[in-house]
mmCIF file with all atom_site columns, C-alpha atoms in Angstrom:
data_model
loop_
_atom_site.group_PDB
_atom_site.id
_atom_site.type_symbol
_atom_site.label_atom_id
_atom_site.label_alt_id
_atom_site.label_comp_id
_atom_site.label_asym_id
_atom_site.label_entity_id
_atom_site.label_seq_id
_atom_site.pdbx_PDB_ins_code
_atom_site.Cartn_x
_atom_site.Cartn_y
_atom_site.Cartn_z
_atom_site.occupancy
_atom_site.B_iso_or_equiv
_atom_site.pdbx_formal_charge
_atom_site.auth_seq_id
_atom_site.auth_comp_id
_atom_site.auth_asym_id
_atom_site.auth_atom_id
_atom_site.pdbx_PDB_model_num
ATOM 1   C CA . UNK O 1 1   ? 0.617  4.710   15.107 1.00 93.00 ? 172 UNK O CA 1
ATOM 2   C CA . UNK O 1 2   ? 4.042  5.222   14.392 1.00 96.00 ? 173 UNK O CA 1
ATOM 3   C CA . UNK O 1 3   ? 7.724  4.434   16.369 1.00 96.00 ? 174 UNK O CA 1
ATOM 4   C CA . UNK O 1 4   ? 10.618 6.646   16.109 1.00 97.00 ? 175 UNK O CA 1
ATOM 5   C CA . UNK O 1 5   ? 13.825 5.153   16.848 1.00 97.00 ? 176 UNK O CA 1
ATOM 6   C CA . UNK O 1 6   ? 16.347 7.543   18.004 1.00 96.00 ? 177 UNK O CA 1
ATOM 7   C CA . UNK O 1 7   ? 20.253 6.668   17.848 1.00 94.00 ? 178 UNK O CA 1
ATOM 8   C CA . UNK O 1 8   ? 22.657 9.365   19.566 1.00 93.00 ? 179 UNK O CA 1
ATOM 9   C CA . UNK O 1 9   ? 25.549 10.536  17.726 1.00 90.00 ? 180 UNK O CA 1
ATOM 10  C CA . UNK O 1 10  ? 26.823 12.805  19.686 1.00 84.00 ? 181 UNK O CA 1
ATOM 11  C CA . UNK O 1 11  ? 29.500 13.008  22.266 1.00 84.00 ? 182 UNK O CA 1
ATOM 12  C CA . UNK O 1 12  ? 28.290 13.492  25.482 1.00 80.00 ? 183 UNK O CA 1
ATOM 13  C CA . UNK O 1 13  ? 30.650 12.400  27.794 1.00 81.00 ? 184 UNK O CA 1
ATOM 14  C CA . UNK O 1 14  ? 27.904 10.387  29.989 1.00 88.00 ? 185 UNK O CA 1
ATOM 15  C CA . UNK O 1 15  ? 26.284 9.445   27.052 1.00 85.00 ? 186 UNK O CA 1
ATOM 16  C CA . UNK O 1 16  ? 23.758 6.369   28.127 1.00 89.00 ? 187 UNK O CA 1
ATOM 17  C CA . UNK O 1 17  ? 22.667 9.188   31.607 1.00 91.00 ? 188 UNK O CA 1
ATOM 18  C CA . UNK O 1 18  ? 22.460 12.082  28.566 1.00 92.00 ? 189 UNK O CA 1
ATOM 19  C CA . UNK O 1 19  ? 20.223 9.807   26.288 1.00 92.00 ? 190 UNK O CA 1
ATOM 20  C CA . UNK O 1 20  ? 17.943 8.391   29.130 1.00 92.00 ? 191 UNK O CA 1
ATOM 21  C CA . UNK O 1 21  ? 17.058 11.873  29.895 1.00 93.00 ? 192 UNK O CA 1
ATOM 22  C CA . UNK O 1 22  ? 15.845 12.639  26.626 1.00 93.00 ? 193 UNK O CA 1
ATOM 23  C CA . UNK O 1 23  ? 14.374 9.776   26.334 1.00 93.00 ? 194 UNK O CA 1
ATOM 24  C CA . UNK O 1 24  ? 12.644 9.961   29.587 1.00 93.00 ? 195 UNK O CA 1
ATOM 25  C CA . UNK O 1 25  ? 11.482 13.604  29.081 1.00 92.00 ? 196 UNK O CA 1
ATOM 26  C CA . UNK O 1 26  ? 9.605  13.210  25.541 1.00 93.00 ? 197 UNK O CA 1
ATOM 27  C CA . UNK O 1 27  ? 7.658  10.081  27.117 1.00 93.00 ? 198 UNK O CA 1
ATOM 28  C CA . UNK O 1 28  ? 6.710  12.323  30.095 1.00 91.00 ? 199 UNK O CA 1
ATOM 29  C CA . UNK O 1 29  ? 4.766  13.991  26.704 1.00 90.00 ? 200 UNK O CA 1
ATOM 30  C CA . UNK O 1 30  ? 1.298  13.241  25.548 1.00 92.00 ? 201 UNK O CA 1
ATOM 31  C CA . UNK O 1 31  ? 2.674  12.777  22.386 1.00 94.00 ? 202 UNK O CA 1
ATOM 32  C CA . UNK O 1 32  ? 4.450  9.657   23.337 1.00 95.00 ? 203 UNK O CA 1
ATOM 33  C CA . UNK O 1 33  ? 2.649  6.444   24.296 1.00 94.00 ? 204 UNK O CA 1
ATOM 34  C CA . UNK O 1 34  ? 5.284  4.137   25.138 1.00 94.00 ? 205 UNK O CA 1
ATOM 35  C CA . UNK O 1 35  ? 9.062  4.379   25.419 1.00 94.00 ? 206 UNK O CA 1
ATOM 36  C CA . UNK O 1 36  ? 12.004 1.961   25.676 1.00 94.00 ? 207 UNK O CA 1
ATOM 37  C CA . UNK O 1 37  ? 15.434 1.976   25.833 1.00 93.00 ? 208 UNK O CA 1
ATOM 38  C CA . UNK O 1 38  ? 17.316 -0.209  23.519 1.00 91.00 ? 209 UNK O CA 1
ATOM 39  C CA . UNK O 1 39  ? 21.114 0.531   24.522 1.00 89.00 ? 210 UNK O CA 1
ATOM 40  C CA . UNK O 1 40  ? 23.196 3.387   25.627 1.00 90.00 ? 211 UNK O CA 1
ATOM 41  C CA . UNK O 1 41  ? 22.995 5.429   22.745 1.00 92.00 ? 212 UNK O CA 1
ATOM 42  C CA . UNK O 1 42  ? 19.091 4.326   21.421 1.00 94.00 ? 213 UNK O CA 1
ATOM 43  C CA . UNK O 1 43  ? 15.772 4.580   21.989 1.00 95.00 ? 214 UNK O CA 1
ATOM 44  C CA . UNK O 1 44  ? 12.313 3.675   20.221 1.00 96.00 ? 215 UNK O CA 1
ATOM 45  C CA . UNK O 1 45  ? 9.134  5.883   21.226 1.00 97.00 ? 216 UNK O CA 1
ATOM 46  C CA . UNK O 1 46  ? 5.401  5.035   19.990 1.00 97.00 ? 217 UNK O CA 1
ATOM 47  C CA . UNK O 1 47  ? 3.294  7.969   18.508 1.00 96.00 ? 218 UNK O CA 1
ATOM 48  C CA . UNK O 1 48  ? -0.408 7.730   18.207 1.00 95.00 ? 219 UNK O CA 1
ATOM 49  C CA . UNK O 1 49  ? -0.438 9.814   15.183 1.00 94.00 ? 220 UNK O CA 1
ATOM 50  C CA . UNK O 1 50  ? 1.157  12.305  12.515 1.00 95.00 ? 221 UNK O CA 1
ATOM 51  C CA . UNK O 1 51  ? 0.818  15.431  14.486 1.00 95.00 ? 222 UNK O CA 1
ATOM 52  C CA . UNK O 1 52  ? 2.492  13.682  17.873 1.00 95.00 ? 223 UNK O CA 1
ATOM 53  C CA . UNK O 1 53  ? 5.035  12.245  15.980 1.00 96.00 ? 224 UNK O CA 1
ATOM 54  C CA . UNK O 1 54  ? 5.697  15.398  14.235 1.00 95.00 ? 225 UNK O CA 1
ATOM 55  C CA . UNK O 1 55  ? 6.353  17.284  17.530 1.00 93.00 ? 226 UNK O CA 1
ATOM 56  C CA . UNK O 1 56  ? 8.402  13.864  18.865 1.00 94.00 ? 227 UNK O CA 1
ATOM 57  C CA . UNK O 1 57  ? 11.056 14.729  15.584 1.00 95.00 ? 228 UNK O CA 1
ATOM 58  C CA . UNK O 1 58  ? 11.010 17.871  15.949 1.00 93.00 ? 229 UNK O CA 1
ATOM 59  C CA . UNK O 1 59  ? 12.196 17.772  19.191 1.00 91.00 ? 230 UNK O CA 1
ATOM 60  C CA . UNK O 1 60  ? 14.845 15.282  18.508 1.00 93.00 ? 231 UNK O CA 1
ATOM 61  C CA . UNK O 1 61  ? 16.349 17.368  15.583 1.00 92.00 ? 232 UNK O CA 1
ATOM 62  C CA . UNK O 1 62  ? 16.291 20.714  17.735 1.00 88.00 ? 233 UNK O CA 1
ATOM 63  C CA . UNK O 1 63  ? 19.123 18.687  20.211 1.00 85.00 ? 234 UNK O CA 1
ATOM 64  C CA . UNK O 1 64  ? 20.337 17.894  17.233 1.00 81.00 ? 235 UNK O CA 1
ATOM 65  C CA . UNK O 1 65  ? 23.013 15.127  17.972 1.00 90.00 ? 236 UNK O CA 1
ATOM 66  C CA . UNK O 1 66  ? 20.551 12.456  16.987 1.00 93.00 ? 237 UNK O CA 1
ATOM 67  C CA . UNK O 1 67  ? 19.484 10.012  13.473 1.00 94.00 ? 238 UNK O CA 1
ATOM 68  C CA . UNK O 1 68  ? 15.963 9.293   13.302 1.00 96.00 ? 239 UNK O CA 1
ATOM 69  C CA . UNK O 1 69  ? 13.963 6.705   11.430 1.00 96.00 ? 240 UNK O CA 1
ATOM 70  C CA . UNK O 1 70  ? 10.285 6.225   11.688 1.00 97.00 ? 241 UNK O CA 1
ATOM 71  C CA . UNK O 1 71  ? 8.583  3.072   11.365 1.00 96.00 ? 242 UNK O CA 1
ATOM 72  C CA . UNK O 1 72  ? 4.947  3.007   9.689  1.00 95.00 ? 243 UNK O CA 1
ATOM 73  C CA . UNK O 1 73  ? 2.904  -0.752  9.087  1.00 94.00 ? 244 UNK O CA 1
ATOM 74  C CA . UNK O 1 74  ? 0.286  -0.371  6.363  1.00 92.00 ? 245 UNK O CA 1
ATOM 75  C CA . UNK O 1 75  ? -3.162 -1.784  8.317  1.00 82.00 ? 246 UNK O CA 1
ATOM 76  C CA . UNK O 1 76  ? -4.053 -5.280  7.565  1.00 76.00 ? 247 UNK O CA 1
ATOM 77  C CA . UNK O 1 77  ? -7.149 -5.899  5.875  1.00 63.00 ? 248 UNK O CA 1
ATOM 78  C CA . UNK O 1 78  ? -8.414 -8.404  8.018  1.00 61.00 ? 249 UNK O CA 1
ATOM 79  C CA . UNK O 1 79  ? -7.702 -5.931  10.752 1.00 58.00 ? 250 UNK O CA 1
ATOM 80  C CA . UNK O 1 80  ? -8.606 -2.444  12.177 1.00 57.00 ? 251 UNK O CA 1
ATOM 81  C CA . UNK O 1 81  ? -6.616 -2.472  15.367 1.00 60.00 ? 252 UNK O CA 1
ATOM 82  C CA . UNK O 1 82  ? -3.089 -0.574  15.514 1.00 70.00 ? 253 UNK O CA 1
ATOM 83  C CA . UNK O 1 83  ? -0.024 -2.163  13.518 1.00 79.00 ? 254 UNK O CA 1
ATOM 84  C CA . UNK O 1 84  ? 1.933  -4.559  16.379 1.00 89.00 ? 255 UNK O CA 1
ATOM 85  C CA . UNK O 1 85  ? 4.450  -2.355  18.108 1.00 91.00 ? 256 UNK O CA 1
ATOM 86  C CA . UNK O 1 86  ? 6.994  -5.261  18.097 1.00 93.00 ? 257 UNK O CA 1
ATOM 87  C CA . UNK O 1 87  ? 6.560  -4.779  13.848 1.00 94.00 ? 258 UNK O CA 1
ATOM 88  C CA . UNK O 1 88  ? 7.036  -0.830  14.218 1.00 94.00 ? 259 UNK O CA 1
ATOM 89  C CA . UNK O 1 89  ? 9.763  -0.716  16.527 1.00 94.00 ? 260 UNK O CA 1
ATOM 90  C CA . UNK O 1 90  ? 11.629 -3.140  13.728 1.00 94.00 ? 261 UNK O CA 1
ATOM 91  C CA . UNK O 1 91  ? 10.669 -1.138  10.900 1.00 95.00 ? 262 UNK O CA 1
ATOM 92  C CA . UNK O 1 92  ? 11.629 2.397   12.701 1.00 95.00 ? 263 UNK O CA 1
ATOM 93  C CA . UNK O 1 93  ? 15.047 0.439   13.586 1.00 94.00 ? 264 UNK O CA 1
ATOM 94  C CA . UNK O 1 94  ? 15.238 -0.450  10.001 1.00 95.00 ? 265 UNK O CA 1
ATOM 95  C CA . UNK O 1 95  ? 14.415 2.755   8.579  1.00 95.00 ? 266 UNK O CA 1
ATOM 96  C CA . UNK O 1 96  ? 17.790 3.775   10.060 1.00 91.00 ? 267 UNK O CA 1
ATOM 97  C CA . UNK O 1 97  ? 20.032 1.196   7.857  1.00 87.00 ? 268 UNK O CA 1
ATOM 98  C CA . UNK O 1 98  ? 20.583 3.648   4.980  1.00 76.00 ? 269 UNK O CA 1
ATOM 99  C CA . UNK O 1 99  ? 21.559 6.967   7.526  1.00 82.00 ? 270 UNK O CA 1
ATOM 100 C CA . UNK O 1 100 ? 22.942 6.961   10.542 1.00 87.00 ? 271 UNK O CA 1
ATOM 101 C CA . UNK O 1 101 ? 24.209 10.818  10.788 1.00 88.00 ? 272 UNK O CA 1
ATOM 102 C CA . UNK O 1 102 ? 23.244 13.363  13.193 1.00 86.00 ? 273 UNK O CA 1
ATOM 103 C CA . UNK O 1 103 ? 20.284 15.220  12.010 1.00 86.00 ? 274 UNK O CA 1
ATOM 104 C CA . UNK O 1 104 ? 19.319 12.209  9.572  1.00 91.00 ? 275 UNK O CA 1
ATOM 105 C CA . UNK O 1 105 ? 15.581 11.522  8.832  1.00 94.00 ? 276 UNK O CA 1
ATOM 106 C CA . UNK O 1 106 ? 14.503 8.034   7.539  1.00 95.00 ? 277 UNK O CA 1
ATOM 107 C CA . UNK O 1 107 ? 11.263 6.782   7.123  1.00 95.00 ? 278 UNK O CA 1
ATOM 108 C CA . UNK O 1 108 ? 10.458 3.346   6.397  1.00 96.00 ? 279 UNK O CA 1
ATOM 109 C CA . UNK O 1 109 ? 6.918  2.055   5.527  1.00 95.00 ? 280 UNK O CA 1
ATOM 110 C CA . UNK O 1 110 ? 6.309  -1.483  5.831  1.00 94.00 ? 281 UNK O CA 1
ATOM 111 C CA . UNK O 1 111 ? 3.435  -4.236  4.521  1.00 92.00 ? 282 UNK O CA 1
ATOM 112 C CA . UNK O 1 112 ? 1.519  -6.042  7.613  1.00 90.00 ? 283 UNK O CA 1
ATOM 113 C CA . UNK O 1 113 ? 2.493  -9.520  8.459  1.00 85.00 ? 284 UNK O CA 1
ATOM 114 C CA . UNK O 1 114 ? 6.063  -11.225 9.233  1.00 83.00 ? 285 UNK O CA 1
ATOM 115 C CA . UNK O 1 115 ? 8.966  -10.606 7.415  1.00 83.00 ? 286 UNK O CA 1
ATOM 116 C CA . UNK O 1 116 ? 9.244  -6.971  7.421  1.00 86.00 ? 287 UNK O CA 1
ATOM 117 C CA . UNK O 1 117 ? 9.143  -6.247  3.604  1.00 92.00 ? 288 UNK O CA 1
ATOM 118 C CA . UNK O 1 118 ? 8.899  -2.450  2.654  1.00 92.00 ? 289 UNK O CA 1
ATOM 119 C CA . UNK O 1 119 ? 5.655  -1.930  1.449  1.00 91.00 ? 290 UNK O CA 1
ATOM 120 C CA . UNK O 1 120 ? 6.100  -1.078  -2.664 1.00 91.00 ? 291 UNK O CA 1
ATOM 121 C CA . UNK O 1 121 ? 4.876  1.044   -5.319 1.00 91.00 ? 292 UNK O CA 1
ATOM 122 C CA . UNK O 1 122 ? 3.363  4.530   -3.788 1.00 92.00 ? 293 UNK O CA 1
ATOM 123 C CA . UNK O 1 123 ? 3.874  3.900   -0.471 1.00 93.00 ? 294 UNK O CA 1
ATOM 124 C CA . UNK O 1 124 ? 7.858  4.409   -1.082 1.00 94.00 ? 295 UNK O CA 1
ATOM 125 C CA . UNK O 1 125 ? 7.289  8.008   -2.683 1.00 94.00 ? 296 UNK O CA 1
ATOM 126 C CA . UNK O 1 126 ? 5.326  8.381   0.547  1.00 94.00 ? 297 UNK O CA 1
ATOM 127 C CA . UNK O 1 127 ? 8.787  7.561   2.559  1.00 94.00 ? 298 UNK O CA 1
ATOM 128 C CA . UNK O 1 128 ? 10.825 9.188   0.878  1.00 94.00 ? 299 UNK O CA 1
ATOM 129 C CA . UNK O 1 129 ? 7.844  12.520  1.250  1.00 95.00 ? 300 UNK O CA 1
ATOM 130 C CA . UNK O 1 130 ? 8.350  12.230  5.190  1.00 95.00 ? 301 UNK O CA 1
ATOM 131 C CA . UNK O 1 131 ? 11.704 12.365  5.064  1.00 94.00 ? 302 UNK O CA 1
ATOM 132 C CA . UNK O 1 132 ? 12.522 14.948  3.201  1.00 94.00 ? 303 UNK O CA 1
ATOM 133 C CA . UNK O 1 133 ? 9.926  17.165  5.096  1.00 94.00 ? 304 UNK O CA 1
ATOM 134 C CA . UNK O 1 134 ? 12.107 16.818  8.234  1.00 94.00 ? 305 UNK O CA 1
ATOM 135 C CA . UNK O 1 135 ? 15.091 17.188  6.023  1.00 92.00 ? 306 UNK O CA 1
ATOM 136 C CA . UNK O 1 136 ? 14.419 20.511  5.145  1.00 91.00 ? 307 UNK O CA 1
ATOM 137 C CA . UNK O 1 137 ? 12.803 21.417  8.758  1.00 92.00 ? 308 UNK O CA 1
ATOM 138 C CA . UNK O 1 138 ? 16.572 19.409  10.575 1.00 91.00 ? 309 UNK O CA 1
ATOM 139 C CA . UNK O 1 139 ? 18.417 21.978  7.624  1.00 90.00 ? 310 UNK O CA 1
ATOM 140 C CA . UNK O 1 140 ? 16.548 25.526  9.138  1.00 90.00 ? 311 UNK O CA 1
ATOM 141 C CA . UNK O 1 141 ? 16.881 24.343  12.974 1.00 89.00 ? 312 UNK O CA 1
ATOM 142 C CA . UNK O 1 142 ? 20.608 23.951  12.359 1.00 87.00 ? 313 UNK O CA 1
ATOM 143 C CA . UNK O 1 143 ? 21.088 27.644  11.012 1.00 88.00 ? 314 UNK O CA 1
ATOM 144 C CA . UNK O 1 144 ? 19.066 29.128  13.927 1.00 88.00 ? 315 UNK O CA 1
ATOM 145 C CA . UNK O 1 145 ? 21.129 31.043  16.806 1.00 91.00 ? 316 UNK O CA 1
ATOM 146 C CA . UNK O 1 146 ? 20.888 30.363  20.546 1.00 90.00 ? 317 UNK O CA 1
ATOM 147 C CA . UNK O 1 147 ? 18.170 33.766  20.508 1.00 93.00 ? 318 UNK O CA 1
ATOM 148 C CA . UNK O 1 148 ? 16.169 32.255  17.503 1.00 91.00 ? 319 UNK O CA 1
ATOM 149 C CA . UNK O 1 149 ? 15.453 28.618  19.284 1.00 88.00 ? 320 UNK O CA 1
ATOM 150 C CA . UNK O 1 150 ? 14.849 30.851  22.345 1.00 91.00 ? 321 UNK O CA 1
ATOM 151 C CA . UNK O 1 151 ? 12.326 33.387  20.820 1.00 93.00 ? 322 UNK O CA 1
ATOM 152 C CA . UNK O 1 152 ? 10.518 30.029  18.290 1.00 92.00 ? 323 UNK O CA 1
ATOM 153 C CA . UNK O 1 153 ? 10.347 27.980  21.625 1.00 88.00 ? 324 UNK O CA 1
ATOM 154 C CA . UNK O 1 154 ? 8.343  30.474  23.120 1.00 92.00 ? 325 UNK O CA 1
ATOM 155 C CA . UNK O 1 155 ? 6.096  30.587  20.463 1.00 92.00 ? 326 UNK O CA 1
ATOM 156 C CA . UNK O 1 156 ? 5.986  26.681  20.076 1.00 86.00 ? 327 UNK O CA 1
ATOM 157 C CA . UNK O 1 157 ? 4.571  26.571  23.859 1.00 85.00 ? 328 UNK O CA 1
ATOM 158 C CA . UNK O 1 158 ? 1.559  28.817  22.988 1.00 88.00 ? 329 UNK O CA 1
ATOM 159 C CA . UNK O 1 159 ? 2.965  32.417  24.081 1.00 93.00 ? 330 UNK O CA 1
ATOM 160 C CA . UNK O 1 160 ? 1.886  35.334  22.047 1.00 92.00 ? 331 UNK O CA 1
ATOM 161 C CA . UNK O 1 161 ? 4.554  37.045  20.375 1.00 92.00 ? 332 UNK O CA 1
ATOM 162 C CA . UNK O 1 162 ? 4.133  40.194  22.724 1.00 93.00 ? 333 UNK O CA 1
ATOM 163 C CA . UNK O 1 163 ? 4.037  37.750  26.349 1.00 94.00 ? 334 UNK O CA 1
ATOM 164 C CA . UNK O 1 164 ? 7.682  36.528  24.890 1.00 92.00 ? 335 UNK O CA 1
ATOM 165 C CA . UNK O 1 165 ? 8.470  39.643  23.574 1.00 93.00 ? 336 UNK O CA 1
ATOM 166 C CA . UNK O 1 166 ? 7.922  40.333  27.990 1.00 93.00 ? 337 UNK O CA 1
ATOM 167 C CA . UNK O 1 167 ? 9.638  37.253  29.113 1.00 93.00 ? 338 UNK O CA 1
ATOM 168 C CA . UNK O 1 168 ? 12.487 37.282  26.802 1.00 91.00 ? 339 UNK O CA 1
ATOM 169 C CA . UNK O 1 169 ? 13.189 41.206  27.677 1.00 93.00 ? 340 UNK O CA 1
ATOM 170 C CA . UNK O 1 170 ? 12.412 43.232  24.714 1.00 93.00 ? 341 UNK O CA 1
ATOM 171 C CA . UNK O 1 171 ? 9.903  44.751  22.606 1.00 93.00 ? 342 UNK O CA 1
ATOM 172 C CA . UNK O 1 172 ? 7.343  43.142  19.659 1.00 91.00 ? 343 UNK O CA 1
ATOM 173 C CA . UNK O 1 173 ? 9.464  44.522  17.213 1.00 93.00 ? 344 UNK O CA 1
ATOM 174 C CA . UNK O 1 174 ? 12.474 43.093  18.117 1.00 94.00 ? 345 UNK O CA 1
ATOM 175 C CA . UNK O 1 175 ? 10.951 39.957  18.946 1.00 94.00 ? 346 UNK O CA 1
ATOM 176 C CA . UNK O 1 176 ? 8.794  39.581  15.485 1.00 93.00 ? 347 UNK O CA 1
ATOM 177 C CA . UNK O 1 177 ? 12.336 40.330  13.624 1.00 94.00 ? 348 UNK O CA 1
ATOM 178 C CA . UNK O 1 178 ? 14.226 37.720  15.777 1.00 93.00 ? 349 UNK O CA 1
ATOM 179 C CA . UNK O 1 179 ? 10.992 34.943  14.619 1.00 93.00 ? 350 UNK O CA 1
ATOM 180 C CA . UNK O 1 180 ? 11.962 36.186  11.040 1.00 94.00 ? 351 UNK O CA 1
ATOM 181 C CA . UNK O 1 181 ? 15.550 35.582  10.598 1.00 93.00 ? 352 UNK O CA 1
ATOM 182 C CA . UNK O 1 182 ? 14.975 32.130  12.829 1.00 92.00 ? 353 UNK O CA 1
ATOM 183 C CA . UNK O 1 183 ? 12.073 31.143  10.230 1.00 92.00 ? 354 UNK O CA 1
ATOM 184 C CA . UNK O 1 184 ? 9.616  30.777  12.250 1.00 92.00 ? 355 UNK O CA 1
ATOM 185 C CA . UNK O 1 185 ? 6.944  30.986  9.504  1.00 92.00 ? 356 UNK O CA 1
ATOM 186 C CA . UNK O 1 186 ? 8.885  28.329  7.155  1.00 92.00 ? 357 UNK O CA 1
ATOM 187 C CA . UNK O 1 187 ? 8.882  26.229  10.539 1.00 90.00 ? 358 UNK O CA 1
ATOM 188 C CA . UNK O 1 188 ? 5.008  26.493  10.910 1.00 91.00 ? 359 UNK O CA 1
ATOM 189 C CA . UNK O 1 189 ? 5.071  25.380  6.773  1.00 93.00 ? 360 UNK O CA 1
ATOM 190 C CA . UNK O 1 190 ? 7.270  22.407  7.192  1.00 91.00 ? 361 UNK O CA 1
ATOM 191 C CA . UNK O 1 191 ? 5.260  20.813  10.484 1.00 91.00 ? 362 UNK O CA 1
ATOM 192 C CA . UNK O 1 192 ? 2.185  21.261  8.234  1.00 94.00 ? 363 UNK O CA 1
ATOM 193 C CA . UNK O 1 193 ? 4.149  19.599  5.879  1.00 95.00 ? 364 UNK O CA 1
ATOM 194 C CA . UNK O 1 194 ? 5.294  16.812  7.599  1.00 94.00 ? 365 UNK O CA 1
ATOM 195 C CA . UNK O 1 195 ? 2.255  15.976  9.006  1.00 95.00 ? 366 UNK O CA 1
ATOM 196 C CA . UNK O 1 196 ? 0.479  15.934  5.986  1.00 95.00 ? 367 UNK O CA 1
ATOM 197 C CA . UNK O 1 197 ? 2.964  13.156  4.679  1.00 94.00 ? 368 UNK O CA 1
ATOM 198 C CA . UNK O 1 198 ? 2.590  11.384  7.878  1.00 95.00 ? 369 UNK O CA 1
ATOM 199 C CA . UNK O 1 199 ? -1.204 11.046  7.837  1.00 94.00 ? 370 UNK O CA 1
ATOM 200 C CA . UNK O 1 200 ? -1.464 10.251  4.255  1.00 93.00 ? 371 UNK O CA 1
ATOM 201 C CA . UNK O 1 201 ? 0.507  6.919   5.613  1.00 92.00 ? 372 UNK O CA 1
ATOM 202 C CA . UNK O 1 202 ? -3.364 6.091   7.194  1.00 86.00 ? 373 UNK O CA 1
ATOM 203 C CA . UNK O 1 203 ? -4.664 5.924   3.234  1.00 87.00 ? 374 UNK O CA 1
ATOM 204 C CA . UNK O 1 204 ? -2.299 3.829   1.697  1.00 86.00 ? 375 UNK O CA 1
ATOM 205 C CA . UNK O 1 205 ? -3.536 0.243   1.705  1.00 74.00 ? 376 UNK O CA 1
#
């Protein structure tokens, strides 16, 4: 399990309504299991696993105005159960001290037990892995035009690329040469990425 603790820096002029929507809307997802609000301009959301919490980021750096940290507690040995929430939602929060801008990715993997000390030796390089997955994935979403998020959404809800070639209004071609210059291959390659950093979180001990 893993928390994600979103901080808005953006400038929505109804800020706390703006961020309770998102908020609300990604734990309406089966890729969230709990959600709370922490202020105005924060949230923390609990993901069963790498691929959820994969799609959770992802959909945080498409709006873009956001820092993200995620929060990882190595399992206890003496213990097979999920990490305490209370422990991830600190460690995602944490995970955040070092960068706070829009965009920003931190990751933040922590030993079991009080005290919240970042777990040492390999499991930093893992960090440090997750983050700059989404780095690069927050760097391609920011070049994309309003047509390229349009034509990748499409394709990130299931649709072949000829049904929203249909719904979008114009032909394959067009369509597959709109997916290339959004990257919607490199895309596919960093989620596969990213959630190959995530799960190897589940091996570390």
């Amino acid at each position: 399990m893993f928390a994600i603790h979103a901080l808005y820096r953006g400038h929505a002029r109804r800020r706390g309504d703006y961020v309770r929507e998102i908020a609300e809307a990604l734990a309406g997802s089966r890729a969230v299991t709990d959600a709370t609000i922490l202020a105005p301009d924060a949230f923390v959301l609990l993901s069963p696993d790498a691929d959820s919490t994969t799609t959770v980021v992802l959909n945080l750096l498409q709006v873009g105005d956001f820092a993200v940290g995620i929060g990882a507690v190595l399992p206890d040995a003496d213990d097979d159960g999920d990490a305490d929430p209370e422990h991830l939602t600190a460690a995602a929060e944490r995970a955040l001290a070092g960068n706070r801008r829009a965009g920003a990715v931190s990751a933040r993997i922590e030993q079991p037990g009080p005290g919240g000390a970042q777990a040492p030796g390999h499991a930093v390089d893992v960090a440090d892995d997750i983050a700059a997955a989404f780095t690069l994935i927050a760097h391609l979403l920011s070049r994309r035009t309003a047509e390229g998020r349009e034509a990748t959404a499409l394709m990130r809800q299931g649709y072949l690329q000829t049904e929203a070639a249909e719904m979008v209004g114009i032909s394959k071609q067009a369509m597959s040469q709109r997916l290339a210059a959004a990257g919607w291959q490199a895309e596919q390659a960093g989620w596969t990425l990213a959630v190959h950093m995530l799960a190897r979180v589940g091996t570390l001990r």
